[in-house]
Amino acid sequence: MVGVSGASGTPYAAAVLRGLLAVGLPVDLVLSRAARLTLLDETGIAWHDAAWKQPLESWLSAPLG
């Protein structure tokens, strides 16, 4: 399980997710409301529960840092 809070750690969270998925591990992802706002502010990616696949793909394909 990966939990992301509102801290400016979205590049680190993306790196952890990429690593876990690259080795084929299942991942449960929890994003707080503050994390969603931080993600939007830092990357321009808007996260919506109903359509989470596109934001996740955009986030994980964005350059780190």
Coordinates of N, CA, C and O in Angstrom, one line a residue:
M1 N 0.9 -1.2 0.0 CA 0.0 0.0 0.0 C 0.9 1.2 0.0 O 1.9 1.3 0.8
V2 N 0.6 2.2 -0.9 CA 1.3 3.4 -0.9 C 0.3 4.5 -0.6 O -0.8 4.6 -1.2
G3 N 0.6 5.3 0.4 CA -0.2 6.5 0.8 C 0.5 7.8 0.5 O 1.7 7.9 0.8
V4 N -0.2 8.7 -0.1 CA 0.4 10.0 -0.4 C -0.4 11.1 0.3 O -1.6 11.2 0.2
S5 N 0.3 11.9 1.1 CA -0.3 13.0 1.8 C -0.1 14.3 1.0 O 0.3 14.3 -0.2
G6 N -0.4 15.4 1.6 CA -0.3 16.7 0.9 C 1.1 17.3 0.8 O 1.3 18.3 0.3
A7 N 2.1 16.6 1.4 CA 3.5 17.1 1.3 C 3.9 17.1 -0.2 O 3.4 16.4 -1.0
S8 N 4.9 17.9 -0.5 CA 5.4 18.0 -1.8 C 6.3 16.8 -2.1 O 7.5 17.0 -2.5
G9 N 5.8 15.6 -2.0 CA 6.6 14.4 -2.3 C 6.0 13.6 -3.5 O 6.3 12.4 -3.6
T10 N 5.3 14.3 -4.3 CA 4.7 13.5 -5.4 C 5.7 12.9 -6.4 O 5.5 11.8 -6.8
P11 N 6.9 13.5 -6.6 CA 7.8 12.8 -7.4 C 8.4 11.5 -6.8 O 8.6 10.5 -7.4
Y12 N 8.5 11.6 -5.4 CA 9.0 10.4 -4.7 C 7.9 9.3 -4.8 O 8.3 8.1 -5.0
A13 N 6.7 9.7 -4.6 CA 5.6 8.7 -4.6 C 5.5 8.1 -6.0 O 5.3 6.8 -6.1
A14 N 5.7 8.9 -7.1 CA 5.7 8.3 -8.4 C 6.8 7.4 -8.6 O 6.6 6.3 -9.3
A15 N 8.0 7.7 -8.1 CA 9.1 6.8 -8.2 C 8.9 5.5 -7.5 O 9.2 4.4 -8.1
V16 N 8.3 5.5 -6.4 CA 8.0 4.3 -5.6 C 7.0 3.4 -6.4 O 7.1 2.2 -6.6
L17 N 5.9 4.1 -6.9 CA 4.9 3.4 -7.7 C 5.5 2.7 -8.9 O 5.2 1.6 -9.2
R18 N 6.4 3.5 -9.6 CA 7.0 2.9 -10.8 C 7.8 1.7 -10.5 O 7.8 0.7 -11.2
G19 N 8.6 1.8 -9.4 CA 9.4 0.7 -9.0 C 8.6 -0.6 -8.6 O 8.9 -1.7 -9.1
L20 N 7.6 -0.4 -7.8 CA 6.7 -1.5 -7.4 C 6.0 -2.1 -8.6 O 6.0 -3.4 -8.8
L21 N 5.5 -1.3 -9.5 CA 4.8 -1.8 -10.7 C 5.8 -2.5 -11.7 O 5.4 -3.5 -12.3
A22 N 7.0 -2.0 -11.8 CA 8.0 -2.5 -12.7 C 8.4 -4.0 -12.3 O 8.7 -4.8 -13.2
V23 N 8.3 -4.3 -11.0 CA 8.7 -5.7 -10.6 C 7.4 -6.5 -10.5 O 7.5 -7.6 -10.0
G24 N 6.3 -6.0 -10.9 CA 5.1 -6.8 -10.9 C 4.3 -6.9 -9.6 O 3.5 -7.8 -9.5
L25 N 4.6 -6.0 -8.6 CA 3.9 -6.1 -7.4 C 2.6 -5.4 -7.4 O 2.4 -4.4 -8.1
P26 N 1.5 -6.0 -6.7 CA 0.3 -5.3 -6.7 C 0.4 -4.1 -5.8 O 1.1 -4.1 -4.8
V27 N -0.3 -3.0 -6.1 CA -0.3 -1.8 -5.3 C -1.7 -1.3 -5.0 O -2.5 -1.2 -5.9
D28 N -1.9 -0.9 -3.8 CA -3.1 -0.2 -3.4 C -2.6 1.2 -3.2 O -1.7 1.5 -2.4
L29 N -3.2 2.2 -3.8 CA -2.8 3.6 -3.7 C -3.9 4.4 -3.0 O -5.1 4.3 -3.4
V30 N -3.5 5.2 -2.0 CA -4.4 6.1 -1.3 C -3.8 7.5 -1.4 O -2.7 7.8 -1.1
L31 N -4.7 8.4 -2.0 CA -4.3 9.8 -2.1 C -5.2 10.6 -1.3 O -6.4 10.6 -1.4
S32 N -4.7 11.4 -0.4 CA -5.5 12.3 0.4 C -6.0 13.5 -0.5 O -5.5 13.7 -1.6
R33 N -7.0 14.2 0.0 CA -7.4 15.4 -0.7 C -6.3 16.4 -0.9 O -6.1 17.0 -1.9
A34 N -5.5 16.5 0.2 CA -4.3 17.5 0.1 C -3.3 17.0 -1.0 O -2.7 17.8 -1.7
A35 N -3.2 15.7 -1.1 CA -2.2 15.1 -2.1 C -2.8 15.4 -3.5 O -2.0 15.7 -4.4
R36 N -4.0 15.3 -3.6 CA -4.6 15.6 -5.0 C -4.4 17.1 -5.3 O -4.1 17.4 -6.5
L37 N -4.6 17.9 -4.4 CA -4.3 19.4 -4.6 C -2.9 19.6 -4.9 O -2.5 20.4 -5.8
T38 N -2.0 18.9 -4.2 CA -0.5 19.1 -4.4 C -0.2 18.6 -5.8 O 0.6 19.2 -6.5
L39 N -0.7 17.4 -6.2 CA -0.5 16.8 -7.5 C -0.9 17.8 -8.6 O -0.2 18.0 -9.6
L40 N -2.1 18.4 -8.4 CA -2.6 19.4 -9.4 C -1.7 20.6 -9.5 O -1.3 21.0 -10.6
D41 N -1.2 21.1 -8.3 CA -0.4 22.2 -8.3 C 1.0 21.9 -8.9 O 1.5 22.7 -9.6
E42 N 1.6 20.8 -8.6 CA 2.9 20.5 -9.0 C 3.0 19.9 -10.5 O 4.0 20.1 -11.1
T43 N 1.9 19.3 -10.9 CA 2.0 18.6 -12.2 C 0.9 19.1 -13.2 O 1.0 18.8 -14.4
G44 N -0.1 19.7 -12.7 CA -1.3 20.1 -13.5 C -2.2 18.9 -13.8 O -3.2 19.0 -14.5
I45 N -2.0 17.8 -13.1 CA -2.8 16.6 -13.3 C -4.0 16.6 -12.2 O -3.7 16.7 -11.0
A46 N -5.2 16.6 -12.7 CA -6.4 16.6 -11.9 C -6.8 15.2 -11.6 O -7.0 14.4 -12.6
W47 N -6.9 14.8 -10.4 CA -7.2 13.4 -10.0 C -8.7 13.3 -9.7 O -9.2 14.0 -8.8
H48 N -9.4 12.4 -10.3 CA -10.8 12.2 -10.1 C -11.0 10.7 -9.8 O -10.5 9.8 -10.6
D49 N -11.7 10.3 -8.8 CA -11.9 8.9 -8.5 C -12.6 8.1 -9.6 O -12.3 7.0 -9.9
A50 N -13.6 8.7 -10.2 CA -14.4 8.0 -11.2 C -13.5 7.7 -12.5 O -13.8 6.7 -13.1
A51 N -12.6 8.5 -12.7 CA -11.7 8.3 -13.9 C -10.2 8.4 -13.5 O -9.6 9.3 -13.8
W52 N -9.8 7.4 -12.8 CA -8.4 7.5 -12.1 C -7.3 6.9 -13.0 O -6.2 7.3 -12.8
K53 N -7.7 6.2 -14.1 CA -6.6 5.6 -14.9 C -5.8 6.6 -15.7 O -4.6 6.5 -15.7
Q54 N -6.5 7.5 -16.3 CA -5.8 8.5 -17.1 C -4.9 9.4 -16.2 O -3.7 9.6 -16.6
P55 N -5.3 9.9 -15.1 CA -4.4 10.7 -14.2 C -3.2 9.9 -13.7 O -2.1 10.4 -13.7
L56 N -3.5 8.6 -13.4 CA -2.4 7.8 -12.9 C -1.3 7.6 -14.0 O -0.1 7.7 -13.8
E57 N -1.8 7.3 -15.3 CA -0.9 7.1 -16.4 C -0.1 8.4 -16.7 O 1.1 8.4 -16.9
S58 N -0.8 9.6 -16.6 CA -0.1 10.9 -16.8 C 0.9 11.1 -15.7 O 2.0 11.6 -16.0
W59 N 0.6 10.8 -14.5 CA 1.5 11.1 -13.4 C 2.7 10.2 -13.5 O 3.9 10.7 -13.3
L60 N 2.5 8.9 -13.8 CA 3.7 8.0 -13.8 C 4.5 8.2 -15.0 O 5.7 7.7 -15.1
S61 N 4.0 8.8 -16.1 CA 4.8 9.1 -17.3 C 5.5 10.4 -17.2 O 6.3 10.7 -18.1
A62 N 5.1 11.3 -16.3 CA 5.8 12.6 -16.2 C 7.2 12.5 -15.7 O 7.5 11.5 -14.9
P63 N 8.1 13.4 -16.1 CA 9.5 13.3 -15.7 C 9.6 13.5 -14.2 O 8.8 14.3 -13.6
L64 N 10.5 12.8 -13.5 CA 10.7 13.0 -12.1 C 11.3 14.3 -11.8 O 12.1 14.8 -12.6
G65 N 11.0 14.9 -10.6 CA 11.6 16.1 -10.2 C 10.9 17.3 -10.7 O 11.0 18.4 -10.5

